[in-house]
Tab-separated table of N, CA, C and O in Angstrom:
chain	number	residue	atom	x	y	z
A	10	GLN	N	112.949	150.459	120.961
A	10	GLN	CA	112.531	150.401	119.570
A	10	GLN	C	112.256	148.964	119.136
A	10	GLN	O	111.258	148.701	118.454
A	11	VAL	N	113.149	148.047	119.498
A	11	VAL	CA	112.929	146.632	119.215
A	11	VAL	C	111.896	146.117	120.202
A	11	VAL	O	112.059	146.257	121.414
A	12	ARG	N	110.858	145.502	119.672
A	12	ARG	CA	109.743	145.119	120.521
A	12	ARG	C	109.074	143.845	120.030
A	12	ARG	O	108.923	143.635	118.827
A	13	LEU	N	108.686	143.009	120.984
A	13	LEU	CA	107.877	141.834	120.723
A	13	LEU	C	106.605	141.971	121.547
A	13	LEU	O	106.666	142.225	122.748
A	14	VAL	N	105.462	141.801	120.906
A	14	VAL	CA	104.181	141.961	121.579
A	14	VAL	C	103.327	140.729	121.353
A	14	VAL	O	102.973	140.414	120.215
A	15	GLU	N	102.980	140.045	122.444
A	15	GLU	CA	102.139	138.857	122.363
A	15	GLU	C	100.667	139.238	122.468
A	15	GLU	O	100.309	140.214	123.129
A	16	SER	N	99.824	138.427	121.853
A	16	SER	CA	98.386	138.596	121.959
A	16	SER	C	97.715	137.256	121.719
A	16	SER	O	98.349	136.303	121.277
A	17	GLY	N	96.427	137.179	122.001
A	17	GLY	CA	95.655	135.976	121.726
A	17	GLY	C	95.356	135.116	122.931
A	17	GLY	O	94.633	134.121	122.815
A	18	GLY	N	95.897	135.470	124.081
A	18	GLY	CA	95.608	134.711	125.281
A	18	GLY	C	94.179	134.922	125.743
A	18	GLY	O	93.476	135.811	125.268
A	19	GLY	N	93.753	134.085	126.668
A	19	GLY	CA	92.403	134.198	127.181
A	19	GLY	C	92.011	132.993	127.988
A	19	GLY	O	92.849	132.191	128.400
A	20	LEU	N	90.709	132.860	128.218
A	20	LEU	CA	90.144	131.762	128.987
A	20	LEU	C	89.494	130.759	128.051
A	20	LEU	O	88.699	131.130	127.178
A	21	VAL	N	89.818	129.497	128.237
A	21	VAL	CA	89.258	128.436	127.406
A	21	VAL	C	89.045	127.190	128.249
A	21	VAL	O	89.751	126.966	129.232
A	22	GLN	N	88.069	126.381	127.886
A	22	GLN	CA	87.827	125.127	128.585
A	22	GLN	C	88.829	124.066	128.152
A	22	GLN	O	89.387	124.124	127.062
A	23	ALA	N	89.049	123.100	129.029
A	23	ALA	CA	89.935	121.995	128.695
A	23	ALA	C	89.494	121.327	127.399
A	23	ALA	O	88.310	121.087	127.186
A	24	GLY	N	90.468	121.048	126.541
A	24	GLY	CA	90.177	120.470	125.242
A	24	GLY	C	89.996	121.491	124.143
A	24	GLY	O	89.956	121.136	122.957
A	25	GLY	N	89.910	122.751	124.517
A	25	GLY	CA	89.728	123.811	123.555
A	25	GLY	C	91.028	124.274	122.932
A	25	GLY	O	92.097	123.703	123.172
A	26	SER	N	90.942	125.346	122.141
A	26	SER	CA	92.093	125.847	121.400
A	26	SER	C	92.241	127.350	121.531
A	26	SER	O	91.267	128.078	121.733
A	27	LEU	N	93.483	127.810	121.410
A	27	LEU	CA	93.815	129.217	121.341
A	27	LEU	C	94.957	129.391	120.352
A	27	LEU	O	95.767	128.484	120.167
A	28	ARG	N	95.020	130.561	119.744
A	28	ARG	CA	96.126	130.895	118.860
A	28	ARG	C	96.797	132.166	119.347
A	28	ARG	O	96.198	133.240	119.334
A	29	LEU	N	98.043	132.045	119.771
A	29	LEU	CA	98.810	133.185	120.215
A	29	LEU	C	99.582	133.791	119.055
A	29	LEU	O	100.036	133.084	118.156
A	30	SER	N	99.744	135.110	119.085
A	30	SER	CA	100.519	135.820	118.085
A	30	SER	C	101.630	136.606	118.753
A	30	SER	O	101.468	137.105	119.864
A	31	CYS	N	102.753	136.725	118.071
A	31	CYS	CA	103.874	137.535	118.532
A	31	CYS	C	104.283	138.451	117.397
A	31	CYS	O	104.876	137.999	116.414
A	32	ALA	N	103.958	139.717	117.524
A	32	ALA	CA	104.284	140.710	116.507
A	32	ALA	C	105.609	141.372	116.837
A	32	ALA	O	105.761	141.954	117.912
A	33	ALA	N	106.562	141.277	115.912
A	33	ALA	CA	107.885	141.856	116.106
A	33	ALA	C	108.006	143.167	115.346
A	33	ALA	O	107.505	143.304	114.231
A	34	SER	N	108.695	144.135	115.939
A	34	SER	CA	108.908	145.424	115.298
A	34	SER	C	110.256	145.992	115.704
A	34	SER	O	110.872	145.536	116.661
A	35	GLY	N	110.723	146.984	114.965
A	35	GLY	CA	111.981	147.639	115.273
A	35	GLY	C	113.170	147.113	114.500
A	35	GLY	O	114.197	147.796	114.402
A	36	ARG	N	113.064	145.934	113.971
A	36	ARG	CA	114.101	145.317	113.159
A	36	ARG	C	113.555	144.068	112.501
A	36	ARG	O	112.479	143.578	112.874
A	37	SER	N	114.327	143.530	111.566
A	37	SER	CA	113.969	142.273	110.936
A	37	SER	C	114.484	141.117	111.784
A	37	SER	O	115.630	141.122	112.228
A	38	PHE	N	113.636	140.133	111.995
A	38	PHE	CA	114.019	138.938	112.742
A	38	PHE	C	114.164	137.730	111.826
A	38	PHE	O	114.101	136.591	112.291
A	39	SER	N	114.382	137.975	110.546
A	39	SER	CA	114.432	136.903	109.563
A	39	SER	C	115.572	135.923	109.795
A	39	SER	O	115.492	134.775	109.365
A	40	ARG	N	116.635	136.366	110.433
A	40	ARG	CA	117.770	135.488	110.715
A	40	ARG	C	117.821	135.049	112.172
A	40	ARG	O	118.830	134.519	112.634
A	41	TYR	N	116.742	135.241	112.886
A	41	TYR	CA	116.659	134.872	114.286
A	41	TYR	C	115.865	133.591	114.469
A	41	TYR	O	115.058	133.195	113.636
A	42	ARG	N	116.117	132.949	115.582
A	42	ARG	CA	115.284	131.860	116.036
A	42	ARG	C	114.241	132.448	116.982
A	42	ARG	O	114.581	133.143	117.944
A	43	MET	N	112.978	132.185	116.703
A	43	MET	CA	111.895	132.670	117.531
A	43	MET	C	111.376	131.531	118.391
A	43	MET	O	111.328	130.381	117.956
A	44	ALA	N	110.974	131.862	119.602
A	44	ALA	CA	110.544	130.821	120.524
A	44	ALA	C	109.420	131.301	121.423
A	44	ALA	O	109.201	132.501	121.601
A	45	TRP	N	108.724	130.336	121.990
A	45	TRP	CA	107.711	130.573	122.999
A	45	TRP	C	108.145	129.909	124.300
A	45	TRP	O	108.598	128.762	124.304
A	46	PHE	N	108.005	130.655	125.385
A	46	PHE	CA	108.243	130.154	126.724
A	46	PHE	C	106.995	130.392	127.557
A	46	PHE	O	106.112	131.156	127.177
A	47	ARG	N	106.933	129.747	128.706
A	47	ARG	CA	105.866	130.017	129.647
A	47	ARG	C	106.416	129.965	131.064
A	47	ARG	O	107.395	129.282	131.344
A	48	GLN	N	105.768	130.703	131.958
A	48	GLN	CA	106.263	130.783	133.321
A	48	GLN	C	105.118	131.033	134.285
A	48	GLN	O	104.403	132.027	134.169
A	49	ALA	N	104.980	130.134	135.242
A	49	ALA	CA	103.997	130.267	136.297
A	49	ALA	C	104.653	130.909	137.510
A	49	ALA	O	105.878	130.859	137.668
A	50	PRO	N	103.862	131.520	138.397
A	50	PRO	CA	104.429	132.140	139.594
A	50	PRO	C	105.259	131.158	140.409
A	50	PRO	O	104.823	130.038	140.667
A	51	GLY	N	106.461	131.576	140.793
A	51	GLY	CA	107.334	130.736	141.591
A	51	GLY	C	108.054	129.657	140.823
A	51	GLY	O	108.795	128.864	141.416
A	52	GLN	N	107.858	129.600	139.515
A	52	GLN	CA	108.481	128.577	138.680
A	52	GLN	C	109.513	129.199	137.748
A	52	GLN	O	109.485	130.393	137.468
A	53	GLU	N	110.428	128.372	137.262
A	53	GLU	CA	111.382	128.820	136.268
A	53	GLU	C	110.712	128.923	134.914
A	53	GLU	O	109.717	128.245	134.642
A	54	ARG	N	111.245	129.777	134.073
A	54	ARG	CA	110.713	129.925	132.731
A	54	ARG	C	110.941	128.636	131.944
A	54	ARG	O	112.054	128.104	131.900
A	55	GLU	N	109.897	128.150	131.294
A	55	GLU	CA	109.904	126.854	130.635
A	55	GLU	C	109.789	127.008	129.119
A	55	GLU	O	108.913	127.710	128.620
A	56	PHE	N	110.655	126.322	128.399
A	56	PHE	CA	110.598	126.316	126.946
A	56	PHE	C	109.350	125.597	126.463
A	56	PHE	O	108.974	124.555	127.006
A	57	VAL	N	108.719	126.144	125.427
A	57	VAL	CA	107.521	125.554	124.849
A	57	VAL	C	107.757	125.117	123.404
A	57	VAL	O	107.549	123.959	123.049
A	58	ALA	N	108.178	126.056	122.551
A	58	ALA	CA	108.363	125.759	121.131
A	58	ALA	C	109.269	126.803	120.500
A	58	ALA	O	109.389	127.919	120.995
A	59	ALA	N	109.903	126.443	119.372
A	59	ALA	CA	110.774	127.365	118.656
A	59	ALA	C	110.700	127.113	117.163
A	59	ALA	O	110.363	126.005	116.718
A	60	ILE	N	111.042	128.139	116.383
A	60	ILE	CA	111.032	128.039	114.933
A	60	ILE	C	112.135	128.909	114.354
A	60	ILE	O	112.446	129.969	114.891
A	61	THR	N	112.742	128.455	113.238
A	61	THR	CA	113.719	129.250	112.507
A	61	THR	C	113.078	129.760	111.230
A	61	THR	O	112.361	129.024	110.542
A	62	TRP	N	113.326	131.012	110.908
A	62	TRP	CA	112.753	131.594	109.698
A	62	TRP	C	113.300	130.939	108.442
A	62	TRP	O	112.569	130.705	107.491
A	63	SER	N	114.613	130.647	108.428
A	63	SER	CA	115.289	130.171	107.227
A	63	SER	C	114.723	128.861	106.699
A	63	SER	O	114.352	128.757	105.532
A	64	GLY	N	114.680	127.852	107.543
A	64	GLY	CA	114.233	126.546	107.107
A	64	GLY	C	112.889	126.114	107.649
A	64	GLY	O	112.384	125.046	107.284
A	65	GLY	N	112.321	126.926	108.519
A	65	GLY	CA	111.061	126.556	109.126
A	65	GLY	C	111.178	125.400	110.097
A	65	GLY	O	110.176	124.756	110.420
A	66	SER	N	112.394	125.127	110.556
A	66	SER	CA	112.603	124.051	111.514
A	66	SER	C	111.932	124.388	112.833
A	66	SER	O	111.995	125.523	113.298
A	67	THR	N	111.302	123.400	113.414
A	67	THR	CA	110.584	123.604	114.664
A	67	THR	C	111.043	122.631	115.736
A	67	THR	O	111.491	121.524	115.441
A	68	ARG	N	110.915	123.056	116.979
A	68	ARG	CA	111.222	122.228	118.133
A	68	ARG	C	110.115	122.430	119.160
A	68	ARG	O	109.564	123.521	119.291
A	69	TYR	N	109.815	121.362	119.908
A	69	TYR	CA	108.754	121.423	120.893
A	69	TYR	C	109.164	120.738	122.184
A	69	TYR	O	109.897	119.744	122.172
A	70	ALA	N	108.666	121.271	123.280
A	70	ALA	CA	108.800	120.582	124.545
A	70	ALA	C	107.935	119.332	124.518
A	70	ALA	O	106.884	119.301	123.869
A	71	ASP	N	108.374	118.297	125.213
A	71	ASP	CA	107.617	117.046	125.230
A	71	ASP	C	106.191	117.242	125.740
A	71	ASP	O	105.272	116.555	125.300
A	72	SER	N	106.009	118.177	126.642
A	72	SER	CA	104.710	118.393	127.250
A	72	SER	C	103.667	118.943	126.282
A	72	SER	O	102.464	118.844	126.550
A	73	VAL	N	104.111	119.529	125.170
A	73	VAL	CA	103.173	120.124	124.214
A	73	VAL	C	103.237	119.478	122.842
A	73	VAL	O	102.422	119.800	121.970
A	74	LYS	N	104.163	118.574	122.630
A	74	LYS	CA	104.337	117.938	121.331
A	74	LYS	C	103.063	117.207	120.915
A	74	LYS	O	102.479	116.457	121.688
A	75	GLY	N	102.637	117.448	119.686
A	75	GLY	CA	101.418	116.845	119.180
A	75	GLY	C	100.179	117.668	119.434
A	75	GLY	O	99.127	117.400	118.846
A	76	ARG	N	100.275	118.664	120.303
A	76	ARG	CA	99.144	119.527	120.622
A	76	ARG	C	99.349	120.960	120.136
A	76	ARG	O	98.400	121.612	119.711
A	77	PHE	N	100.577	121.452	120.224
A	77	PHE	CA	100.895	122.827	119.837
A	77	PHE	C	101.643	122.844	118.514
A	77	PHE	O	102.411	121.922	118.205
A	78	THR	N	101.443	123.903	117.735
A	78	THR	CA	102.146	124.096	116.480
A	78	THR	C	102.648	125.533	116.391
A	78	THR	O	101.861	126.470	116.520
A	79	VAL	N	103.950	125.698	116.170
A	79	VAL	CA	104.522	127.027	116.007
A	79	VAL	C	104.738	127.294	114.524
A	79	VAL	O	105.160	126.405	113.772
A	80	SER	N	104.429	128.495	114.085
A	80	SER	CA	104.593	128.873	112.691
A	80	SER	C	104.941	130.348	112.606
A	80	SER	O	104.852	131.075	113.597
A	81	GLY	N	105.339	130.792	111.420
A	81	GLY	CA	105.705	132.183	111.250
A	81	GLY	C	105.282	132.741	109.910
A	81	GLY	O	105.146	131.996	108.933
A	82	ASP	N	105.061	134.028	109.874
A	82	ASP	CA	104.743	134.762	108.654
A	82	ASP	C	105.837	135.803	108.480
A	82	ASP	O	105.834	136.833	109.150
A	83	ASN	N	106.777	135.535	107.563
A	83	ASN	CA	107.922	136.421	107.379
A	83	ASN	C	107.507	137.826	106.950
A	83	ASN	O	108.081	138.815	107.409
A	84	ALA	N	106.530	137.907	106.062
A	84	ALA	CA	106.086	139.200	105.555
A	84	ALA	C	105.519	140.074	106.664
A	84	ALA	O	105.672	141.294	106.646
A	85	LYS	N	104.859	139.454	107.619
A	85	LYS	CA	104.252	140.184	108.727
A	85	LYS	C	105.150	140.267	109.948
A	85	LYS	O	104.786	140.913	110.934
A	86	ASN	N	106.310	139.601	109.887
A	86	ASN	CA	107.229	139.568	111.019
A	86	ASN	C	106.504	139.116	112.289
A	86	ASN	O	106.665	139.700	113.367
A	87	THR	N	105.729	138.064	112.130
A	87	THR	CA	104.876	137.577	113.207
A	87	THR	C	105.029	136.072	113.374
A	87	THR	O	105.102	135.335	112.389
A	88	VAL	N	105.078	135.633	114.613
A	88	VAL	CA	105.151	134.220	114.959
A	88	VAL	C	103.861	133.831	115.667
A	88	VAL	O	103.304	134.617	116.435
A	89	TYR	N	103.407	132.602	115.421
A	89	TYR	CA	102.165	132.123	115.999
A	89	TYR	C	102.403	130.854	116.799
A	89	TYR	O	103.331	130.093	116.540
A	90	LEU	N	101.539	130.640	117.753
A	90	LEU	CA	101.520	129.385	118.491
A	90	LEU	C	100.084	128.900	118.540
A	90	LEU	O	99.261	129.453	119.278
A	91	GLN	N	99.778	127.896	117.730
A	91	GLN	CA	98.458	127.286	117.736
A	91	GLN	C	98.431	126.231	118.827
A	91	GLN	O	99.209	125.277	118.797
A	92	MET	N	97.532	126.394	119.782
A	92	MET	CA	97.450	125.505	120.927
A	92	MET	C	96.124	124.761	120.883
A	92	MET	O	95.063	125.365	121.013
A	93	ASN	N	96.195	123.455	120.699
A	93	ASN	CA	95.015	122.603	120.657
A	93	ASN	C	95.028	121.640	121.837
A	93	ASN	O	96.056	121.423	122.465
A	94	SER	N	93.869	121.046	122.102
A	94	SER	CA	93.737	120.076	123.194
A	94	SER	C	94.327	120.613	124.484
A	94	SER	O	95.089	119.936	125.173
A	95	LEU	N	93.971	121.829	124.817
A	95	LEU	CA	94.540	122.486	125.986
A	95	LEU	C	94.145	121.786	127.281
A	95	LEU	O	93.031	121.275	127.413
A	96	LYS	N	95.084	121.783	128.213
A	96	LYS	CA	94.905	121.167	129.516
A	96	LYS	C	95.026	122.226	130.603
A	96	LYS	O	95.688	123.243	130.404
A	97	PRO	N	94.428	121.989	131.766
A	97	PRO	CA	94.565	122.957	132.864
A	97	PRO	C	96.020	123.261	133.217
A	97	PRO	O	96.329	124.391	133.597
A	98	GLU	N	96.908	122.290	133.081
A	98	GLU	CA	98.311	122.510	133.384
A	98	GLU	C	99.014	123.419	132.381
A	98	GLU	O	100.163	123.818	132.598
A	99	ASP	N	98.347	123.753	131.276
A	99	ASP	CA	98.879	124.724	130.333
A	99	ASP	C	98.648	126.155	130.798
A	99	ASP	O	99.137	127.093	130.162
A	100	THR	N	97.912	126.320	131.872
A	100	THR	CA	97.581	127.640	132.394
A	100	THR	C	98.826	128.344	132.929
A	100	THR	O	99.488	127.843	133.840
A	101	THR	N	99.126	129.489	132.358
A	101	THR	CA	100.247	130.321	132.799
A	101	THR	C	100.395	131.482	131.828
A	101	THR	O	99.582	131.666	130.923
A	102	VAL	N	101.440	132.273	132.024
A	102	VAL	CA	101.751	133.370	131.116
A	102	VAL	C	102.711	132.875	130.047
A	102	VAL	O	103.720	132.235	130.351
A	103	TYR	N	102.405	133.186	128.799
A	103	TYR	CA	103.227	132.769	127.673
A	103	TYR	C	103.997	133.959	127.120
A	103	TYR	O	103.440	135.043	126.942
A	104	TYR	N	105.287	133.740	126.841
A	104	TYR	CA	106.175	134.785	126.369
A	104	TYR	C	106.771	134.433	125.016
A	104	TYR	O	107.124	133.282	124.764
A	105	CYS	N	106.919	135.426	124.177
A	105	CYS	CA	107.621	135.309	122.911
A	105	CYS	C	109.055	135.793	123.102
A	105	CYS	O	109.302	136.747	123.845
A	106	ALA	N	110.018	135.142	122.434
A	106	ALA	CA	111.416	135.511	122.575
A	106	ALA	C	112.160	135.297	121.264
A	106	ALA	O	111.706	134.553	120.395
A	107	ALA	N	113.332	135.942	121.137
A	107	ALA	CA	114.144	135.833	119.927
A	107	ALA	C	115.621	135.744	120.274
A	107	ALA	O	116.092	136.409	121.201
A	108	THR	N	116.355	134.918	119.513
A	108	THR	CA	117.797	134.777	119.682
A	108	THR	C	118.467	134.668	118.320
A	108	THR	O	117.905	134.064	117.407
A	109	PRO	N	119.681	135.244	118.155
A	109	PRO	CA	120.399	135.096	116.889
A	109	PRO	C	121.144	133.777	116.756
A	109	PRO	O	121.711	133.505	115.711
A	110	ARG	N	121.146	132.950	117.763
A	110	ARG	CA	121.889	131.699	117.725
A	110	ARG	C	121.349	130.749	116.668
A	110	ARG	O	120.140	130.598	116.504
A	111	VAL	N	122.263	130.106	115.959
A	111	VAL	CA	121.893	129.142	114.931
A	111	VAL	C	121.471	127.822	115.565
A	111	VAL	O	120.493	127.199	115.149
A	112	THR	N	122.221	127.400	116.564
A	112	THR	CA	121.931	126.141	117.237
A	112	THR	C	120.778	126.318	118.214
A	112	THR	O	120.730	127.291	118.967
A	113	PHE	N	119.875	125.360	118.202
A	113	PHE	CA	118.733	125.435	119.093
A	113	PHE	C	119.163	125.411	120.550
A	113	PHE	O	120.070	124.668	120.938
A	114	THR	N	118.488	126.214	121.361
A	114	THR	CA	118.676	126.172	122.795
A	114	THR	C	117.357	126.475	123.486
A	114	THR	O	116.567	127.293	123.010
A	115	ALA	N	117.132	125.803	124.592
A	115	ALA	CA	115.943	126.040	125.396
A	115	ALA	C	116.251	126.911	126.606
A	115	ALA	O	115.385	127.104	127.462
A	116	THR	N	117.463	127.421	126.674
A	116	THR	CA	117.897	128.236	127.800
A	116	THR	C	117.402	129.667	127.650
A	116	THR	O	117.755	130.342	126.684
A	117	PRO	N	116.603	130.160	128.589
A	117	PRO	CA	116.069	131.524	128.464
A	117	PRO	C	117.134	132.597	128.327
A	117	PRO	O	116.926	133.581	127.608
A	118	ASN	N	118.291	132.420	128.985
A	118	ASN	CA	119.340	133.430	128.947
A	118	ASN	C	119.926	133.628	127.554
A	118	ASN	O	120.566	134.644	127.295
A	119	ALA	N	119.717	132.678	126.661
A	119	ALA	CA	120.235	132.787	125.305
A	119	ALA	C	119.388	133.695	124.425
A	119	ALA	O	119.817	134.064	123.336
A	120	TYR	N	118.217	134.050	124.885
A	120	TYR	CA	117.301	134.856	124.095
A	120	TYR	C	117.429	136.332	124.461
A	120	TYR	O	117.379	136.701	125.637
A	121	ASP	N	117.595	137.162	123.434
A	121	ASP	CA	117.915	138.576	123.628
A	121	ASP	C	116.692	139.464	123.788
A	121	ASP	O	116.755	140.499	124.468
A	122	TYR	N	115.599	139.096	123.153
A	122	TYR	CA	114.406	139.932	123.151
A	122	TYR	C	113.218	139.160	123.685
A	122	TYR	O	113.040	137.981	123.370
A	123	TRP	N	112.402	139.845	124.464
A	123	TRP	CA	111.243	139.235	125.103
A	123	TRP	C	110.029	140.139	125.038
A	123	TRP	O	110.147	141.361	125.135
A	124	GLY	N	108.868	139.526	124.889
A	124	GLY	CA	107.629	140.255	125.017
A	124	GLY	C	107.199	140.323	126.467
A	124	GLY	O	107.858	139.780	127.357
A	125	GLN	N	106.079	140.993	126.724
A	125	GLN	CA	105.580	141.164	128.079
A	125	GLN	C	104.714	140.005	128.550
A	125	GLN	O	104.414	139.894	129.732
A	126	GLY	N	104.318	139.144	127.632
A	126	GLY	CA	103.558	137.965	127.987
A	126	GLY	C	102.065	138.120	127.776
A	126	GLY	O	101.527	139.227	127.793
A	127	THR	N	101.407	136.998	127.583
A	127	THR	CA	99.956	136.958	127.463
A	127	THR	C	99.433	135.790	128.289
A	127	THR	O	99.993	134.695	128.264
A	128	GLN	N	98.369	136.033	129.037
A	128	GLN	CA	97.843	135.040	129.969
A	128	GLN	C	96.969	134.024	129.257
A	128	GLN	O	96.069	134.381	128.500
A	129	VAL	N	97.224	132.756	129.534
A	129	VAL	CA	96.390	131.657	129.061
A	129	VAL	C	95.838	130.926	130.275
A	129	VAL	O	96.596	130.500	131.139
A	130	THR	N	94.528	130.797	130.337
A	130	THR	CA	93.876	130.104	131.435
A	130	THR	C	92.976	129.010	130.876
A	130	THR	O	92.089	129.285	130.069
A	131	VAL	N	93.212	127.781	131.316
A	131	VAL	CA	92.432	126.633	130.858
A	131	VAL	C	91.649	126.090	132.040
A	131	VAL	O	92.231	125.643	133.032
A	132	SER	N	90.349	126.117	131.952
A	132	SER	CA	89.487	125.651	133.030
A	132	SER	C	89.173	124.176	132.852
A	132	SER	O	89.154	123.646	131.733
A	133	SER	N	88.908	123.510	133.968
A	133	SER	CA	88.579	122.090	133.948
A	133	SER	C	87.088	121.851	134.061
A	133	SER	O	86.611	120.744	133.842
């Protein structure tokens, strides 16, 4: 019943932009921390960005800071990841996740809910 569904992935040239969406259903996530992760084949899941509904506080991985922006729409129970100045190394599957923890964490095991992922491919 509780579900996170990502969308908005696709193919884009280097330097281009994409906007990912994460639609949450089955419960309210207003008191949760929402985050984006990414994972390439054979690699560990990597933290990308996170946001809290309460204060709108955001956190970013150094690799995407200044290029990506995470935001949320409480009324729509949806989180977004605006990705600008995309690089080929950004190519991978992106996942939406949620955790009730107040303190920020980049550890995937701390997140209780996960989407199925959306593919982002950046060509050079």
